[in-house]
Amino acid sequence: GAGVSQSPSNKVTEKGKDVELRCDPISGHTALYWYRQSLGQGLEFLIYFQGNSAPDKSGLPSDRFSAERTGGSVSTLTIQRTQQEDSAVYLCASSLRRTGYEQYFGPGTRLTVT
Amino acid sequence: DAKTTQPNSMESNEEEPVHLPCNHSTISGTDYIHWYRQLPSQGPEYVIHGLTSNVNNRMASLAIAEDRKSSTLILHRATLRDAAVYYCILITQGGSEKLVFGKGTKLTVNP
């Protein structure tokens, strides 16, 4: 079946602009996660959704970052007034929580802020 | 979350078995042992997980020590596509949902 999809795959933006990143989880997966990974670095957790609510937003780096999930499906991560340090690969993962905690990742969105 | 310790790198030859070790001496009774891998320029990929008993799936086997302080991911016949960084992590049931990756083990597979 279809896996997690993310769009766009690549995004180049100028410093100070806003960007929206989209994640389509696997159908039926109730849990959705956003992470980011800078070049050569480990995985950095951003936010977790269970259904449409976000019990854990602890990883959002600043108030310029926000995320929402609607209909228990698609999620959007928004970064306002982008900075160069926001450049990274943004990864989305989903999980069918009833079967354990394995998370299935999308291909990521590579964000470059110039 | 309890910490895990893995070798920085390992090397294997194609078609041979690979045993990737992980130490987790401070594991608690509700911690699941998960393995993920990340191929170059790709997102992480779930490999396998277990609690107490050894586990097998189409990708790999997971051997868990009787005291659960260590585990081994077994790739029965390494292929070039198995070259990746392998991460062993502990996830507490009912705890934080987020994945926290350490350095992992970089596996090189020689043709």
PDB file of C-alpha atoms in Angstrom:
ATOM      1  CA  GLY A   1       0.000   0.000   0.000  1.00  0.00           C
ATOM      2  CA  ALA A   2       0.938   3.671  -0.155  1.00  0.00           C
ATOM      3  CA  GLY A   3       3.519   4.871   2.302  1.00  0.00           C
ATOM      4  CA  VAL A   4       3.968   8.248   3.935  1.00  0.00           C
ATOM      5  CA  SER A   5       4.242  11.019   1.382  1.00  0.00           C
ATOM      6  CA  GLN A   6       5.624  14.508   1.808  1.00  0.00           C
ATOM      7  CA  SER A   7       5.569  17.579  -0.348  1.00  0.00           C
ATOM      8  CA  PRO A   8       7.408  19.379  -1.671  1.00  0.00           C
ATOM      9  CA  SER A   9      10.461  17.153  -1.909  1.00  0.00           C
ATOM     10  CA  ASN A  10      12.700  20.196  -2.126  1.00  0.00           C
ATOM     11  CA  LYS A  11      12.073  23.790  -1.139  1.00  0.00           C
ATOM     12  CA  VAL A  12      14.428  26.735  -1.531  1.00  0.00           C
ATOM     13  CA  THR A  13      13.271  29.924   0.117  1.00  0.00           C
ATOM     14  CA  GLU A  14      14.673  33.294   0.995  1.00  0.00           C
ATOM     15  CA  LYS A  15      15.377  34.219   4.577  1.00  0.00           C
ATOM     16  CA  GLY A  16      12.335  35.827   6.158  1.00  0.00           C
ATOM     17  CA  LYS A  17       9.734  34.048   4.010  1.00  0.00           C
ATOM     18  CA  ASP A  18       7.143  31.623   5.370  1.00  0.00           C
ATOM     19  CA  VAL A  19       7.031  27.992   4.214  1.00  0.00           C
ATOM     20  CA  GLU A  20       4.498  25.189   4.526  1.00  0.00           C
ATOM     21  CA  LEU A  21       5.480  21.545   4.467  1.00  0.00           C
ATOM     22  CA  ARG A  22       2.876  18.846   3.972  1.00  0.00           C
ATOM     23  CA  CYS A  23       2.680  15.262   5.205  1.00  0.00           C
ATOM     24  CA  ASP A  24       0.201  12.576   4.121  1.00  0.00           C
ATOM     25  CA  PRO A  25       0.440   9.677   6.583  1.00  0.00           C
ATOM     26  CA  ILE A  26      -0.383   6.067   5.875  1.00  0.00           C
ATOM     27  CA  SER A  27      -4.149   5.637   5.787  1.00  0.00           C
ATOM     28  CA  GLY A  28      -5.508   4.626   9.185  1.00  0.00           C
ATOM     29  CA  HIS A  29      -2.409   5.651  11.138  1.00  0.00           C
ATOM     30  CA  THR A  30      -3.532   7.673  14.128  1.00  0.00           C
ATOM     31  CA  ALA A  31      -0.133   8.919  15.261  1.00  0.00           C
ATOM     32  CA  LEU A  32       1.935  11.387  13.243  1.00  0.00           C
ATOM     33  CA  TYR A  33       5.382  12.795  13.994  1.00  0.00           C
ATOM     34  CA  TRP A  34       7.550  15.569  12.619  1.00  0.00           C
ATOM     35  CA  TYR A  35      11.325  15.436  12.877  1.00  0.00           C
ATOM     36  CA  ARG A  36      14.164  17.293  11.258  1.00  0.00           C
ATOM     37  CA  GLN A  37      17.672  16.256  10.411  1.00  0.00           C
ATOM     38  CA  SER A  38      20.468  18.655   9.640  1.00  0.00           C
ATOM     39  CA  LEU A  39      23.351  17.568   7.425  1.00  0.00           C
ATOM     40  CA  GLY A  40      25.330  14.837   9.172  1.00  0.00           C
ATOM     41  CA  GLN A  41      23.309  15.218  12.346  1.00  0.00           C
ATOM     42  CA  GLY A  42      20.952  12.979  14.236  1.00  0.00           C
ATOM     43  CA  LEU A  43      17.192  13.037  14.252  1.00  0.00           C
ATOM     44  CA  GLU A  44      15.572  15.972  16.098  1.00  0.00           C
ATOM     45  CA  PHE A  45      11.991  15.499  17.284  1.00  0.00           C
ATOM     46  CA  LEU A  46       9.655  18.415  16.645  1.00  0.00           C
ATOM     47  CA  ILE A  47       6.047  17.466  17.404  1.00  0.00           C
ATOM     48  CA  TYR A  48       3.752  14.480  17.807  1.00  0.00           C
ATOM     49  CA  PHE A  49       0.045  14.208  16.949  1.00  0.00           C
ATOM     50  CA  GLN A  50      -2.404  11.615  18.199  1.00  0.00           C
ATOM     51  CA  GLY A  51      -5.438  12.147  16.007  1.00  0.00           C
ATOM     52  CA  ASN A  52      -5.800  15.908  15.615  1.00  0.00           C
ATOM     53  CA  SER A  53      -4.339  16.823  18.984  1.00  0.00           C
ATOM     54  CA  ALA A  54      -0.681  17.387  19.767  1.00  0.00           C
ATOM     55  CA  PRO A  55       0.176  15.975  23.217  1.00  0.00           C
ATOM     56  CA  ASP A  56       3.858  16.711  22.730  1.00  0.00           C
ATOM     57  CA  LYS A  57       5.063  19.942  21.105  1.00  0.00           C
ATOM     58  CA  SER A  58       8.228  20.030  23.150  1.00  0.00           C
ATOM     59  CA  GLY A  59      10.567  19.831  20.189  1.00  0.00           C
ATOM     60  CA  LEU A  60       9.392  22.902  18.296  1.00  0.00           C
ATOM     61  CA  PRO A  61      12.497  25.129  18.297  1.00  0.00           C
ATOM     62  CA  SER A  62      10.694  28.475  18.512  1.00  0.00           C
ATOM     63  CA  ASP A  63       7.308  30.118  18.126  1.00  0.00           C
ATOM     64  CA  ARG A  64       8.070  30.532  14.427  1.00  0.00           C
ATOM     65  CA  PHE A  65       7.265  26.833  14.072  1.00  0.00           C
ATOM     66  CA  SER A  66       3.712  25.536  14.180  1.00  0.00           C
ATOM     67  CA  ALA A  67       1.914  22.451  12.981  1.00  0.00           C
ATOM     68  CA  GLU A  68      -1.618  21.295  12.572  1.00  0.00           C
ATOM     69  CA  ARG A  69      -3.392  18.132  11.612  1.00  0.00           C
ATOM     70  CA  THR A  70      -6.901  17.998  10.251  1.00  0.00           C
ATOM     71  CA  GLY A  71      -9.313  15.101   9.878  1.00  0.00           C
ATOM     72  CA  GLY A  72      -6.849  12.840  11.634  1.00  0.00           C
ATOM     73  CA  SER A  73      -4.910  12.650   8.412  1.00  0.00           C
ATOM     74  CA  VAL A  74      -2.890  15.319   6.605  1.00  0.00           C
ATOM     75  CA  SER A  75      -0.526  17.489   8.607  1.00  0.00           C
ATOM     76  CA  THR A  76       1.117  20.794   7.758  1.00  0.00           C
ATOM     77  CA  LEU A  77       4.269  22.137   9.369  1.00  0.00           C
ATOM     78  CA  THR A  78       4.601  25.904   8.986  1.00  0.00           C
ATOM     79  CA  ILE A  79       7.781  27.863   9.526  1.00  0.00           C
ATOM     80  CA  GLN A  80       7.361  31.625   9.646  1.00  0.00           C
ATOM     81  CA  ARG A  81      10.113  34.132   8.917  1.00  0.00           C
ATOM     82  CA  THR A  82      12.567  31.411   7.975  1.00  0.00           C
ATOM     83  CA  GLN A  83      16.179  31.650   9.093  1.00  0.00           C
ATOM     84  CA  GLN A  84      19.250  29.997   7.623  1.00  0.00           C
ATOM     85  CA  GLU A  85      19.499  27.677  10.633  1.00  0.00           C
ATOM     86  CA  ASP A  86      16.123  26.250   9.638  1.00  0.00           C
ATOM     87  CA  SER A  87      17.783  24.569   6.645  1.00  0.00           C
ATOM     88  CA  ALA A  88      17.426  20.820   7.125  1.00  0.00           C
ATOM     89  CA  VAL A  89      15.540  17.771   5.933  1.00  0.00           C
ATOM     90  CA  TYR A  90      12.101  17.720   7.527  1.00  0.00           C
ATOM     91  CA  LEU A  91      10.810  14.200   8.030  1.00  0.00           C
ATOM     92  CA  CYS A  92       7.308  13.031   8.773  1.00  0.00           C
ATOM     93  CA  ALA A  93       6.457   9.614  10.200  1.00  0.00           C
ATOM     94  CA  SER A  94       3.230   7.863  11.054  1.00  0.00           C
ATOM     95  CA  SER A  95       2.354   4.968  13.287  1.00  0.00           C
ATOM     96  CA  LEU A  96      -0.612   2.666  13.798  1.00  0.00           C
ATOM     97  CA  ARG A  97      -0.340   2.889  17.522  1.00  0.00           C
ATOM     98  CA  ARG A  98      -2.310  -0.250  18.296  1.00  0.00           C
ATOM     99  CA  THR A  99       0.400  -2.448  16.807  1.00  0.00           C
ATOM    100  CA  GLY A 100       3.271  -0.971  18.694  1.00  0.00           C
ATOM    101  CA  TYR A 101       5.504   1.980  18.231  1.00  0.00           C
ATOM    102  CA  GLU A 102       7.112   1.328  14.861  1.00  0.00           C
ATOM    103  CA  GLN A 103       7.131   4.511  12.839  1.00  0.00           C
ATOM    104  CA  TYR A 104       7.091   4.679   9.064  1.00  0.00           C
ATOM    105  CA  PHE A 105       8.903   7.622   7.557  1.00  0.00           C
ATOM    106  CA  GLY A 106       8.281   9.658   4.456  1.00  0.00           C
ATOM    107  CA  PRO A 107      11.062  10.681   2.071  1.00  0.00           C
ATOM    108  CA  GLY A 108      11.408  14.095   3.673  1.00  0.00           C
ATOM    109  CA  THR A 109      11.377  17.685   2.469  1.00  0.00           C
ATOM    110  CA  ARG A 110      14.781  19.277   1.976  1.00  0.00           C
ATOM    111  CA  LEU A 111      14.467  22.916   3.014  1.00  0.00           C
ATOM    112  CA  THR A 112      17.176  25.357   2.050  1.00  0.00           C
ATOM    113  CA  VAL A 113      16.979  28.922   3.331  1.00  0.00           C
ATOM    114  CA  THR A 114      19.196  31.319   1.401  1.00  0.00           C
TER     115      THR A 114
ATOM    116  CA  ASP B   1      14.748   7.100  28.049  1.00  0.00           C
ATOM    117  CA  ALA B   2      17.480   4.599  28.853  1.00  0.00           C
ATOM    118  CA  LYS B   3      20.624   4.884  26.760  1.00  0.00           C
ATOM    119  CA  THR B   4      22.058   2.412  24.305  1.00  0.00           C
ATOM    120  CA  THR B   5      25.651   1.810  23.242  1.00  0.00           C
ATOM    121  CA  GLN B   6      26.619   0.627  19.778  1.00  0.00           C
ATOM    122  CA  PRO B   7      29.921   0.322  17.915  1.00  0.00           C
ATOM    123  CA  ASN B   8      30.564   3.272  15.618  1.00  0.00           C
ATOM    124  CA  SER B   9      31.128   1.132  12.572  1.00  0.00           C
ATOM    125  CA  MET B  10      31.183  -2.445  11.294  1.00  0.00           C
ATOM    126  CA  GLU B  11      32.116  -4.037   8.035  1.00  0.00           C
ATOM    127  CA  SER B  12      30.795  -7.124   6.315  1.00  0.00           C
ATOM    128  CA  ASN B  13      31.056  -8.942   3.034  1.00  0.00           C
ATOM    129  CA  GLU B  14      28.134  -9.427   0.722  1.00  0.00           C
ATOM    130  CA  GLU B  15      26.135 -12.653   1.266  1.00  0.00           C
ATOM    131  CA  GLU B  16      27.561 -13.107   4.765  1.00  0.00           C
ATOM    132  CA  PRO B  17      25.624 -12.774   8.030  1.00  0.00           C
ATOM    133  CA  VAL B  18      26.016  -9.610  10.079  1.00  0.00           C
ATOM    134  CA  HIS B  19      25.556  -9.330  13.827  1.00  0.00           C
ATOM    135  CA  LEU B  20      25.068  -5.781  15.068  1.00  0.00           C
ATOM    136  CA  PRO B  21      25.347  -5.507  18.865  1.00  0.00           C
ATOM    137  CA  CYS B  22      23.646  -3.086  21.203  1.00  0.00           C
ATOM    138  CA  ASN B  23      24.138  -2.667  24.939  1.00  0.00           C
ATOM    139  CA  HIS B  24      21.365  -1.288  27.101  1.00  0.00           C
ATOM    140  CA  SER B  25      22.328  -2.099  30.664  1.00  0.00           C
ATOM    141  CA  THR B  26      19.838   0.360  32.224  1.00  0.00           C
ATOM    142  CA  ILE B  27      16.816  -0.991  30.361  1.00  0.00           C
ATOM    143  CA  SER B  28      13.597  -1.086  32.369  1.00  0.00           C
ATOM    144  CA  GLY B  29      10.860  -3.691  32.290  1.00  0.00           C
ATOM    145  CA  THR B  30       8.587  -1.615  30.060  1.00  0.00           C
ATOM    146  CA  ASP B  31      11.231  -0.659  27.498  1.00  0.00           C
ATOM    147  CA  TYR B  32      10.886  -2.098  24.026  1.00  0.00           C
ATOM    148  CA  ILE B  33      14.053  -2.565  21.955  1.00  0.00           C
ATOM    149  CA  HIS B  34      13.653  -1.032  18.510  1.00  0.00           C
ATOM    150  CA  TRP B  35      15.971  -1.001  15.526  1.00  0.00           C
ATOM    151  CA  TYR B  36      15.832   1.471  12.690  1.00  0.00           C
ATOM    152  CA  ARG B  37      18.222   2.052   9.827  1.00  0.00           C
ATOM    153  CA  GLN B  38      18.929   4.977   7.587  1.00  0.00           C
ATOM    154  CA  LEU B  39      20.275   4.491   4.108  1.00  0.00           C
ATOM    155  CA  PRO B  40      22.247   7.339   2.540  1.00  0.00           C
ATOM    156  CA  SER B  41      20.032  10.287   1.601  1.00  0.00           C
ATOM    157  CA  GLN B  42      16.877   8.539   2.798  1.00  0.00           C
ATOM    158  CA  GLY B  43      14.593   8.781   5.802  1.00  0.00           C
ATOM    159  CA  PRO B  44      14.885   6.276   8.637  1.00  0.00           C
ATOM    160  CA  GLU B  45      13.334   2.860   8.104  1.00  0.00           C
ATOM    161  CA  TYR B  46      11.845   0.641  10.786  1.00  0.00           C
ATOM    162  CA  VAL B  47      13.592  -2.730  10.963  1.00  0.00           C
ATOM    163  CA  ILE B  48      12.341  -4.716  13.941  1.00  0.00           C
ATOM    164  CA  HIS B  49      11.439  -4.503  17.613  1.00  0.00           C
ATOM    165  CA  GLY B  50      11.009  -6.784  20.581  1.00  0.00           C
ATOM    166  CA  LEU B  51      10.492  -6.925  24.325  1.00  0.00           C
ATOM    167  CA  THR B  52      11.817 -10.194  25.743  1.00  0.00           C
ATOM    168  CA  SER B  53      11.651 -12.955  23.159  1.00  0.00           C
ATOM    169  CA  ASN B  54      13.690 -13.209  19.999  1.00  0.00           C
ATOM    170  CA  VAL B  55      11.880 -11.857  16.943  1.00  0.00           C
ATOM    171  CA  ASN B  56      12.083 -12.585  13.242  1.00  0.00           C
ATOM    172  CA  ASN B  57      10.684 -10.711  10.289  1.00  0.00           C
ATOM    173  CA  ARG B  58      11.391 -10.502   6.591  1.00  0.00           C
ATOM    174  CA  MET B  59      14.193  -8.018   7.095  1.00  0.00           C
ATOM    175  CA  ALA B  60      16.113  -9.321  10.084  1.00  0.00           C
ATOM    176  CA  SER B  61      16.153 -11.186  13.380  1.00  0.00           C
ATOM    177  CA  LEU B  62      16.479  -9.699  16.832  1.00  0.00           C
ATOM    178  CA  ALA B  63      18.184 -11.714  19.526  1.00  0.00           C
ATOM    179  CA  ILE B  64      17.586 -10.413  23.059  1.00  0.00           C
ATOM    180  CA  ALA B  65      19.772 -11.502  25.957  1.00  0.00           C
ATOM    181  CA  GLU B  66      18.028 -13.257  28.815  1.00  0.00           C
ATOM    182  CA  ASP B  67      18.745 -10.339  31.184  1.00  0.00           C
ATOM    183  CA  ARG B  68      17.713  -7.893  28.409  1.00  0.00           C
ATOM    184  CA  LYS B  69      20.841  -5.817  28.954  1.00  0.00           C
ATOM    185  CA  SER B  70      21.959  -6.384  25.398  1.00  0.00           C
ATOM    186  CA  SER B  71      20.564  -7.350  22.029  1.00  0.00           C
ATOM    187  CA  THR B  72      21.821  -8.217  18.575  1.00  0.00           C
ATOM    188  CA  LEU B  73      20.336  -7.377  15.210  1.00  0.00           C
ATOM    189  CA  ILE B  74      21.052 -10.149  12.742  1.00  0.00           C
ATOM    190  CA  LEU B  75      21.041  -9.682   8.988  1.00  0.00           C
ATOM    191  CA  HIS B  76      21.220 -13.221   7.684  1.00  0.00           C
ATOM    192  CA  ARG B  77      22.749 -12.433   4.282  1.00  0.00           C
ATOM    193  CA  ALA B  78      24.037  -8.922   3.858  1.00  0.00           C
ATOM    194  CA  THR B  79      23.483  -7.214   0.533  1.00  0.00           C
ATOM    195  CA  LEU B  80      24.925  -3.973  -0.768  1.00  0.00           C
ATOM    196  CA  ARG B  81      21.535  -2.369  -0.099  1.00  0.00           C
ATOM    197  CA  ASP B  82      21.957  -3.097   3.610  1.00  0.00           C
ATOM    198  CA  ALA B  83      24.752  -0.523   3.856  1.00  0.00           C
ATOM    199  CA  ALA B  84      23.283   2.030   6.247  1.00  0.00           C
ATOM    200  CA  VAL B  85      23.493   3.470   9.740  1.00  0.00           C
ATOM    201  CA  TYR B  86      21.680   1.172  12.170  1.00  0.00           C
ATOM    202  CA  TYR B  87      20.124   2.634  15.299  1.00  0.00           C
ATOM    203  CA  CYS B  88      19.185   0.690  18.419  1.00  0.00           C
ATOM    204  CA  ILE B  89      16.780   2.593  20.661  1.00  0.00           C
ATOM    205  CA  LEU B  90      14.619   1.900  23.677  1.00  0.00           C
ATOM    206  CA  ILE B  91      11.014   3.026  23.757  1.00  0.00           C
ATOM    207  CA  THR B  92       9.057   2.955  27.000  1.00  0.00           C
ATOM    208  CA  GLN B  93       5.528   1.663  26.633  1.00  0.00           C
ATOM    209  CA  GLY B  94       3.162   4.453  27.521  1.00  0.00           C
ATOM    210  CA  GLY B  95       5.991   6.947  27.608  1.00  0.00           C
ATOM    211  CA  SER B  96       7.247   9.501  25.143  1.00  0.00           C
ATOM    212  CA  GLU B  97       6.410   8.640  21.565  1.00  0.00           C
ATOM    213  CA  LYS B  98       9.382  10.373  20.033  1.00  0.00           C
ATOM    214  CA  LEU B  99      12.389   8.601  18.580  1.00  0.00           C
ATOM    215  CA  VAL B 100      15.781   9.708  19.839  1.00  0.00           C
ATOM    216  CA  PHE B 101      18.628   8.337  17.767  1.00  0.00           C
ATOM    217  CA  GLY B 102      22.184   8.070  19.055  1.00  0.00           C
ATOM    218  CA  LYS B 103      25.190   7.789  16.750  1.00  0.00           C
ATOM    219  CA  GLY B 104      24.274   4.307  15.568  1.00  0.00           C
ATOM    220  CA  THR B 105      26.489   1.801  13.777  1.00  0.00           C
ATOM    221  CA  LYS B 106      27.558   2.543  10.245  1.00  0.00           C
ATOM    222  CA  LEU B 107      27.524  -0.749   8.356  1.00  0.00           C
ATOM    223  CA  THR B 108      29.693  -1.080   5.284  1.00  0.00           C
ATOM    224  CA  VAL B 109      29.030  -4.036   2.999  1.00  0.00           C
ATOM    225  CA  ASN B 110      31.854  -5.048   0.699  1.00  0.00           C
ATOM    226  CA  PRO B 111      31.097  -6.701  -2.652  1.00  0.00           C
TER     227      PRO B 111
END
